[in-house]
Structures are given as C-alpha cells and as structure tokens.
Amino acid sequence: MELNNASAEQLAQWEQQLAAEFDAIKAKTLSLDLTRGKPSSEQLTLSDSMDGILKGDYTTTDGVDCRNYGGLDGITEARAIGADILGVPVTNIMAGGNSSLTLMHQAMSVAHFFGLEGADSAWSKEETVKFLCPVPGYDRHYSVCEHLGIEMITVAMTSTGPDMDEVERLVAADKSIKGMWCVPKYSNPTGVVYSDETVKRIAGLGKIAAANFRVFWDNAYGVHDLSDKPVQLASIFDACVEAGTESSVIQFASTSKITFAGAGVAFMAASDANLKGFKQSLGFMTIGPDKINQLRHAKFFAPEGSLRAHMQKHAEIIKPRFASVLSHLEAAFGDNDLGEWESADGGYFISFDTKPGLAKEVVKMAGEAGVKLTPAGATFPYGNDPKDCNIRIAPTVPTEAQVDEAMKVFVTCVKLATVRQALAG
Ligand code: PLP
C-alpha cells in the first residue's frame, strides 16, 4: 500500500475494503489489552518458589535479624543484587522497599525541598525548576515532575539516546534545569539503548550544568534482554568517576519485572554525598525497609548466575509475543511509510509512530474494535504529543494468540485511519 502516488479512486477503494474489514472485526466483540507494561502470570510464576524460601531463618549473613526494625540501607545481600544489576560497588547502593518509582519520587522530593547536599542545594529555593524529558518516554516520570510542580522540557530521543547536542546546549544555558530523566537501556517506550558516547556525554553534564543538577538514571530494564547477545550499556558510574561528576547521577532499578511486580525490591545507587543527603530525609519517612522480602530475594538469587538464568526464562516466555508484534508491523508497513517502529531487543515495549495526526484516532478506533491501547500522548509530558503520532505497544500480558489477534486489529486501524486522512486531503 503506497499512498503517495495513489489516485483518489484507489484510495476510495482501499477505504471501502478496510472499512469492511474494520466492521467485521467490530462484530467479533473482542476484548484485548496491549496497554500495561506488566509481567504476564507465566512470568510471575517463575518466582513462586520464593514463597517459603526462608524456612524460619530470618538472619542475614552478617547477623541482622530481619524481623526487626532498622537498617535504612537495606541488608547487605540484597544490596549485592542491586550492585550486580546496576554495576556499582555495594557501598554505593541502598536496597529499599517494593518500588523504584517510590524511591525516585522520594529522591526528587528530597532534592527539591531539602537539598541533597545541604539546604542551600534545594531546587525549590529557586523560582523556576525545570527537568529535561527525552520523548517519547515514561508517563510516570512526567507525573512525578507534575506532582512537584517541576516544569518539563522535552528533548528528542534518537537511536543512540537523547539528542545530546540539545541537552548540552540547554543545561549550559539554563541553570534552572535541575535534572533529566533517563531510561538508558531498552528505553520505555522506544527500546533504545544509550550508546557509549551518549553515556559519556551524560556523565559530562555535571561539569556544565547547575551544581545541584541530577540525572535520574532509571535502569528499569537493565537485565531484561530478549536477545542472546544483548547490547552492553556502558557504565554511567565509571564514566562519572572518570569525569569527576559522581554526584550528578542517581541510579535506580528494581526487581518488579524480575520477581513480583509491586512486591519486589527497589534499589538506588548514588555517590556517598547523595546517599548521605537522601538518608537524612529518609530517616523521617521510615525506620527501615522490608528486610524479610529483601532476604527472600537474596536467598532466591543466591546461586551464582541465577538472576541471569532467571531472566532468560522471562525472555523465553515473552519473545514470541514481541516477535508477533514485529512480524505484523513488518508485513503491514515494511514496504511503505504508513508507520515507523523500533524493534527492541529487550524491555517491555514497542514504540510505533503513525503519520502525524493519527495516533489518537488509531487508539480510538482500536478501542471501538475491542483492543485497548495506551492513550495516545501518554508518552509525552502533559499527555501532549505535538505530532500526535506515538503509540506504545505492550505485548507481555496477552498470550501469543491474543497478541496476534490484537495486532491484526491494530494494523487495520492504522491503515484505515491513514487512508481516510489521505482522502480528506
Ligand atoms: N521505571 C520504568 C522505566 C518503568 O517502565 C516502570 C514500570 O513500568 C517503573 C520504573 C516502575 O518500577 P517499580 O515497580 O520499581 O516502581
């Protein structure tokens, strides 16, 4: 289907055919859902043996009784899991509660209201506080900024990460920019892995940005590879040490999509100074994390190499679902310009761009045909995709057969919406 040179008659004929297909789909009253980046129940089952793993032994290797209060940093063996995922020394890791989003919100709040390096470093001392948001990106990052009244500035994602020329230009020129969101590996939703050059340049931002500038490095998909030969993400920690900017980046991860979503362990990696500043405030919020859950995780992943082997089992389950999405997109749009997408080698999403002005319409039509998609615009700050073209596809929860069915609907909706737009001229 090549729209550029199509005659009005040809377009009208396609419209008729596609509208008939669309009506036939609607008559099936499907109920399919490609919205949320959640693990499927098969994936969750992989961790069921964590239940009861403690067998009455609640003591850590260094003698901490996990049944009692205390230990803001988390237990040593859980911190070792975070250190492994994020590639930093255990001394620079905190193991927290069940959610990295909570840790990110807490770290942002502390940086904003109290300062990570003393009261003078609090962002809220200044009239305007801004954050850089690579787009498309993760909606909940934007919600945190909105909640704290932080203004968001978008920068484009490229195939190597955020547009670093633009990022460097902005942070050097505007000291009210206090940070940037990053999902460096299998970025939500584009699947992009930041290149070595991008990682190095991000580590360098601490030298040109405001002194209290912090990159929020959300490595949520750090071990979520689908390929046997995954792309390696360069170490931001090492790059910062080399640049002398250790305090300019705070890293996050969790086991939400490794063990149980919402019942895993979250991690924060930061410089000694950042951890000290954070813990000063954290001590007012909690007497310590859920160490029993941390110990369960530590025992579950105690055997050497078990975490990577566990992630391979996840990959086996979800690979066919991703492959189904990609084969539908390739078959429908591989030889035309009706849409563009990135084929992720990991993570939880495939990002699809329609022609400008069609994402909302496609999501609406798919909804009418019984396929729920993430609302168009959700991948942009304030829900506003200026080109109205980005749609996030999350194929992990539905079965392969359901993904297949849903993608047939999706491509029909994209084609029909595009043909109608061309007809409307
Ligand atoms: N960060 C990113 C980029 C995510 O995609 C998600 C969940 O979809 C989260 C964080 C949430 O993580 P957690 O469950 O640890 O709060």
PDB file of C-alpha atoms in Angstrom, residues 228-402:
ATOM      1  CA  ASP A 228      21.206 -13.986  23.379  1.00  0.00           C
ATOM      2  CA  LYS A 229      23.824 -11.373  22.559  1.00  0.00           C
ATOM      3  CA  PRO A 230      22.468  -8.275  24.253  1.00  0.00           C
ATOM      4  CA  VAL A 231      23.859  -4.823  23.644  1.00  0.00           C
ATOM      5  CA  GLN A 232      26.001  -3.697  26.564  1.00  0.00           C
ATOM      6  CA  LEU A 233      25.142  -0.427  28.243  1.00  0.00           C
ATOM      7  CA  ALA A 234      28.312   1.446  29.244  1.00  0.00           C
ATOM      8  CA  SER A 235      28.715   2.088  32.968  1.00  0.00           C
ATOM      9  CA  ILE A 236      27.499   5.556  33.896  1.00  0.00           C
ATOM     10  CA  PHE A 237      29.125   5.083  37.282  1.00  0.00           C
ATOM     11  CA  ASP A 238      32.573   4.558  35.747  1.00  0.00           C
ATOM     12  CA  ALA A 239      32.022   7.417  33.293  1.00  0.00           C
ATOM     13  CA  CYS A 240      31.129   9.743  36.179  1.00  0.00           C
ATOM     14  CA  VAL A 241      34.159   8.664  38.194  1.00  0.00           C
ATOM     15  CA  GLU A 242      36.316   9.404  35.168  1.00  0.00           C
ATOM     16  CA  ALA A 243      34.702  12.803  34.658  1.00  0.00           C
ATOM     17  CA  GLY A 244      34.743  13.616  38.389  1.00  0.00           C
ATOM     18  CA  THR A 245      30.938  14.022  38.401  1.00  0.00           C
ATOM     19  CA  GLU A 246      29.879  11.179  40.711  1.00  0.00           C
ATOM     20  CA  SER A 247      27.159  13.220  42.392  1.00  0.00           C
ATOM     21  CA  SER A 248      25.468  14.312  39.169  1.00  0.00           C
ATOM     22  CA  VAL A 249      23.776  10.962  38.503  1.00  0.00           C
ATOM     23  CA  ILE A 250      21.448   8.902  40.709  1.00  0.00           C
ATOM     24  CA  GLN A 251      20.629   5.398  39.508  1.00  0.00           C
ATOM     25  CA  PHE A 252      17.528   3.309  40.125  1.00  0.00           C
ATOM     26  CA  ALA A 253      16.375  -0.242  39.450  1.00  0.00           C
ATOM     27  CA  SER A 254      14.049  -2.825  40.931  1.00  0.00           C
ATOM     28  CA  THR A 255      13.090  -6.466  40.724  1.00  0.00           C
ATOM     29  CA  SER A 256       9.488  -5.573  39.806  1.00  0.00           C
ATOM     30  CA  LYS A 257       9.888  -7.201  36.396  1.00  0.00           C
ATOM     31  CA  ILE A 258      12.312  -9.823  37.631  1.00  0.00           C
ATOM     32  CA  THR A 259      10.335 -11.390  40.500  1.00  0.00           C
ATOM     33  CA  PHE A 260       6.968  -9.933  41.521  1.00  0.00           C
ATOM     34  CA  ALA A 261       5.702  -6.596  40.193  1.00  0.00           C
ATOM     35  CA  GLY A 262       4.881  -4.436  43.182  1.00  0.00           C
ATOM     36  CA  ALA A 263       6.351  -6.997  45.593  1.00  0.00           C
ATOM     37  CA  GLY A 264       9.993  -6.862  44.624  1.00  0.00           C
ATOM     38  CA  VAL A 265      12.943  -4.873  45.934  1.00  0.00           C
ATOM     39  CA  ALA A 266      13.963  -1.439  44.668  1.00  0.00           C
ATOM     40  CA  PHE A 267      17.483  -0.047  44.534  1.00  0.00           C
ATOM     41  CA  MET A 268      19.120   3.342  44.433  1.00  0.00           C
ATOM     42  CA  ALA A 269      22.799   3.827  43.581  1.00  0.00           C
ATOM     43  CA  ALA A 270      24.445   7.131  44.275  1.00  0.00           C
ATOM     44  CA  SER A 271      27.583   8.905  45.444  1.00  0.00           C
ATOM     45  CA  ASP A 272      28.366   8.944  49.159  1.00  0.00           C
ATOM     46  CA  ALA A 273      27.249  12.575  49.335  1.00  0.00           C
ATOM     47  CA  ASN A 274      23.905  11.909  47.638  1.00  0.00           C
ATOM     48  CA  LEU A 275      23.216   8.845  49.768  1.00  0.00           C
ATOM     49  CA  LYS A 276      24.011  10.799  52.930  1.00  0.00           C
ATOM     50  CA  GLY A 277      21.702  13.670  51.926  1.00  0.00           C
ATOM     51  CA  PHE A 278      18.941  11.284  50.940  1.00  0.00           C
ATOM     52  CA  LYS A 279      19.124   9.210  54.097  1.00  0.00           C
ATOM     53  CA  GLN A 280      18.911  12.282  56.291  1.00  0.00           C
ATOM     54  CA  SER A 281      15.376  12.798  54.977  1.00  0.00           C
ATOM     55  CA  LEU A 282      14.536   9.125  54.556  1.00  0.00           C
ATOM     56  CA  GLY A 283      15.077   8.661  58.288  1.00  0.00           C
ATOM     57  CA  PHE A 284      11.992  10.821  58.851  1.00  0.00           C
ATOM     58  CA  MET A 285       9.889   8.698  56.490  1.00  0.00           C
ATOM     59  CA  THR A 286      10.707   5.167  57.639  1.00  0.00           C
ATOM     60  CA  ILE A 287      12.546   3.144  60.269  1.00  0.00           C
ATOM     61  CA  GLY A 288      13.731   0.810  57.535  1.00  0.00           C
ATOM     62  CA  PRO A 289      12.636  -1.248  54.535  1.00  0.00           C
ATOM     63  CA  ASP A 290      11.001  -4.693  54.414  1.00  0.00           C
ATOM     64  CA  LYS A 291      14.131  -6.725  55.118  1.00  0.00           C
ATOM     65  CA  ILE A 292      12.258 -10.016  55.096  1.00  0.00           C
ATOM     66  CA  ASN A 293      11.346  -9.526  51.441  1.00  0.00           C
ATOM     67  CA  GLN A 294      14.914  -8.474  50.753  1.00  0.00           C
ATOM     68  CA  LEU A 295      16.207 -11.671  52.379  1.00  0.00           C
ATOM     69  CA  ARG A 296      13.751 -13.777  50.370  1.00  0.00           C
ATOM     70  CA  HIS A 297      15.126 -12.206  47.197  1.00  0.00           C
ATOM     71  CA  ALA A 298      18.720 -12.675  48.319  1.00  0.00           C
ATOM     72  CA  LYS A 299      18.152 -16.389  49.009  1.00  0.00           C
ATOM     73  CA  PHE A 300      16.288 -16.846  45.742  1.00  0.00           C
ATOM     74  CA  PHE A 301      19.162 -15.349  43.757  1.00  0.00           C
ATOM     75  CA  ALA A 302      21.978 -16.723  45.939  1.00  0.00           C
ATOM     76  CA  PRO A 303      23.247 -19.337  43.427  1.00  0.00           C
ATOM     77  CA  GLU A 304      25.884 -17.859  41.132  1.00  0.00           C
ATOM     78  CA  GLY A 305      24.381 -16.787  37.805  1.00  0.00           C
ATOM     79  CA  SER A 306      20.797 -17.484  38.893  1.00  0.00           C
ATOM     80  CA  LEU A 307      19.495 -13.997  38.174  1.00  0.00           C
ATOM     81  CA  ARG A 308      20.687 -14.054  34.559  1.00  0.00           C
ATOM     82  CA  ALA A 309      19.326 -17.594  34.107  1.00  0.00           C
ATOM     83  CA  HIS A 310      16.008 -16.428  35.556  1.00  0.00           C
ATOM     84  CA  MET A 311      15.894 -13.537  33.073  1.00  0.00           C
ATOM     85  CA  GLN A 312      16.451 -15.981  30.220  1.00  0.00           C
ATOM     86  CA  LYS A 313      13.287 -17.782  31.311  1.00  0.00           C
ATOM     87  CA  HIS A 314      11.411 -14.474  31.179  1.00  0.00           C
ATOM     88  CA  ALA A 315      12.778 -13.932  27.686  1.00  0.00           C
ATOM     89  CA  GLU A 316      11.616 -17.364  26.524  1.00  0.00           C
ATOM     90  CA  ILE A 317       8.065 -16.503  27.581  1.00  0.00           C
ATOM     91  CA  ILE A 318       7.791 -13.035  26.072  1.00  0.00           C
ATOM     92  CA  LYS A 319       9.979 -13.319  22.973  1.00  0.00           C
ATOM     93  CA  PRO A 320       7.215 -14.860  20.820  1.00  0.00           C
ATOM     94  CA  ARG A 321       4.833 -12.041  21.818  1.00  0.00           C
ATOM     95  CA  PHE A 322       7.322  -9.386  20.718  1.00  0.00           C
ATOM     96  CA  ALA A 323       8.057 -11.365  17.560  1.00  0.00           C
ATOM     97  CA  SER A 324       4.348 -11.443  16.746  1.00  0.00           C
ATOM     98  CA  VAL A 325       4.039  -7.650  17.048  1.00  0.00           C
ATOM     99  CA  LEU A 326       7.101  -7.129  14.887  1.00  0.00           C
ATOM    100  CA  SER A 327       6.029  -9.570  12.191  1.00  0.00           C
ATOM    101  CA  HIS A 328       2.617  -7.897  11.894  1.00  0.00           C
ATOM    102  CA  LEU A 329       4.246  -4.468  11.634  1.00  0.00           C
ATOM    103  CA  GLU A 330       6.786  -5.698   9.105  1.00  0.00           C
ATOM    104  CA  ALA A 331       4.118  -7.377   6.961  1.00  0.00           C
ATOM    105  CA  ALA A 332       1.807  -4.363   7.018  1.00  0.00           C
ATOM    106  CA  PHE A 333       4.249  -1.461   6.911  1.00  0.00           C
ATOM    107  CA  GLY A 334       7.644  -2.872   5.922  1.00  0.00           C
ATOM    108  CA  ASP A 335       7.304  -1.669   2.330  1.00  0.00           C
ATOM    109  CA  ASN A 336       5.538   1.650   2.883  1.00  0.00           C
ATOM    110  CA  ASP A 337       5.641   4.773   5.029  1.00  0.00           C
ATOM    111  CA  LEU A 338       2.417   4.348   6.980  1.00  0.00           C
ATOM    112  CA  GLY A 339       4.298   3.794  10.208  1.00  0.00           C
ATOM    113  CA  GLU A 340       7.697   3.534  11.844  1.00  0.00           C
ATOM    114  CA  TRP A 341       8.811   1.453  14.800  1.00  0.00           C
ATOM    115  CA  GLU A 342      11.892   0.262  16.632  1.00  0.00           C
ATOM    116  CA  SER A 343      12.498  -3.428  17.161  1.00  0.00           C
ATOM    117  CA  ALA A 344      13.545  -3.683  20.774  1.00  0.00           C
ATOM    118  CA  ASP A 345      15.975  -6.374  21.860  1.00  0.00           C
ATOM    119  CA  GLY A 346      14.633  -6.155  25.378  1.00  0.00           C
ATOM    120  CA  GLY A 347      12.454  -4.264  27.808  1.00  0.00           C
ATOM    121  CA  TYR A 348       8.682  -4.249  27.732  1.00  0.00           C
ATOM    122  CA  PHE A 349       7.579  -2.106  24.806  1.00  0.00           C
ATOM    123  CA  ILE A 350       7.492  -1.461  21.114  1.00  0.00           C
ATOM    124  CA  SER A 351       7.023   2.145  20.112  1.00  0.00           C
ATOM    125  CA  PHE A 352       5.098   2.847  16.909  1.00  0.00           C
ATOM    126  CA  ASP A 353       4.777   6.154  15.074  1.00  0.00           C
ATOM    127  CA  THR A 354       1.822   6.721  12.773  1.00  0.00           C
ATOM    128  CA  LYS A 355       1.839   9.514  10.232  1.00  0.00           C
ATOM    129  CA  PRO A 356       1.395  12.852  12.065  1.00  0.00           C
ATOM    130  CA  GLY A 357      -2.073  13.494  13.436  1.00  0.00           C
ATOM    131  CA  LEU A 358      -3.288   9.912  13.625  1.00  0.00           C
ATOM    132  CA  ALA A 359      -2.282   8.365  16.950  1.00  0.00           C
ATOM    133  CA  LYS A 360      -5.395   9.480  18.844  1.00  0.00           C
ATOM    134  CA  GLU A 361      -7.626   8.323  16.009  1.00  0.00           C
ATOM    135  CA  VAL A 362      -5.938   4.896  15.803  1.00  0.00           C
ATOM    136  CA  VAL A 363      -6.201   4.383  19.575  1.00  0.00           C
ATOM    137  CA  LYS A 364      -9.875   5.377  19.450  1.00  0.00           C
ATOM    138  CA  MET A 365     -10.635   3.044  16.549  1.00  0.00           C
ATOM    139  CA  ALA A 366      -8.775   0.140  18.157  1.00  0.00           C
ATOM    140  CA  GLY A 367     -10.791   0.731  21.327  1.00  0.00           C
ATOM    141  CA  GLU A 368     -14.034   0.566  19.324  1.00  0.00           C
ATOM    142  CA  ALA A 369     -12.821  -2.751  17.914  1.00  0.00           C
ATOM    143  CA  GLY A 370     -12.097  -4.152  21.386  1.00  0.00           C
ATOM    144  CA  VAL A 371      -8.318  -3.583  21.574  1.00  0.00           C
ATOM    145  CA  LYS A 372      -7.205  -1.336  24.390  1.00  0.00           C
ATOM    146  CA  LEU A 373      -4.055   0.686  23.691  1.00  0.00           C
ATOM    147  CA  THR A 374      -2.186   3.113  25.957  1.00  0.00           C
ATOM    148  CA  PRO A 375      -3.803   6.538  25.448  1.00  0.00           C
ATOM    149  CA  ALA A 376      -2.094   8.484  22.686  1.00  0.00           C
ATOM    150  CA  GLY A 377       0.027  11.259  24.174  1.00  0.00           C
ATOM    151  CA  ALA A 378       0.828   9.310  27.364  1.00  0.00           C
ATOM    152  CA  THR A 379       4.460   9.036  26.285  1.00  0.00           C
ATOM    153  CA  PHE A 380       4.834  12.832  26.353  1.00  0.00           C
ATOM    154  CA  PRO A 381       4.808  15.369  29.217  1.00  0.00           C
ATOM    155  CA  TYR A 382       1.347  16.741  29.974  1.00  0.00           C
ATOM    156  CA  GLY A 383      -0.080  13.999  27.722  1.00  0.00           C
ATOM    157  CA  ASN A 384       0.699  16.166  24.717  1.00  0.00           C
ATOM    158  CA  ASP A 385       2.346  14.541  21.726  1.00  0.00           C
ATOM    159  CA  PRO A 386       2.746  17.554  19.445  1.00  0.00           C
ATOM    160  CA  LYS A 387       2.754  15.403  16.313  1.00  0.00           C
ATOM    161  CA  ASP A 388       0.042  13.065  17.637  1.00  0.00           C
ATOM    162  CA  CYS A 389       1.887  10.089  16.221  1.00  0.00           C
ATOM    163  CA  ASN A 390       3.328   7.926  19.019  1.00  0.00           C
ATOM    164  CA  ILE A 391       1.652   4.750  20.284  1.00  0.00           C
ATOM    165  CA  ARG A 392       3.178   2.453  22.893  1.00  0.00           C
ATOM    166  CA  ILE A 393       2.541  -1.261  22.411  1.00  0.00           C
ATOM    167  CA  ALA A 394       2.977  -3.504  25.461  1.00  0.00           C
ATOM    168  CA  PRO A 395       2.760  -7.170  24.441  1.00  0.00           C
ATOM    169  CA  THR A 396       3.833  -9.045  27.603  1.00  0.00           C
ATOM    170  CA  VAL A 397       0.474  -9.724  29.286  1.00  0.00           C
ATOM    171  CA  PRO A 398      -1.674 -11.111  26.441  1.00  0.00           C
ATOM    172  CA  THR A 399      -0.950 -14.606  25.159  1.00  0.00           C
ATOM    173  CA  GLU A 400       0.751 -15.018  21.789  1.00  0.00           C
ATOM    174  CA  ALA A 401      -2.619 -15.788  20.186  1.00  0.00           C
ATOM    175  CA  GLN A 402      -4.134 -12.660  21.732  1.00  0.00           C
TER     176      GLN A 402
END
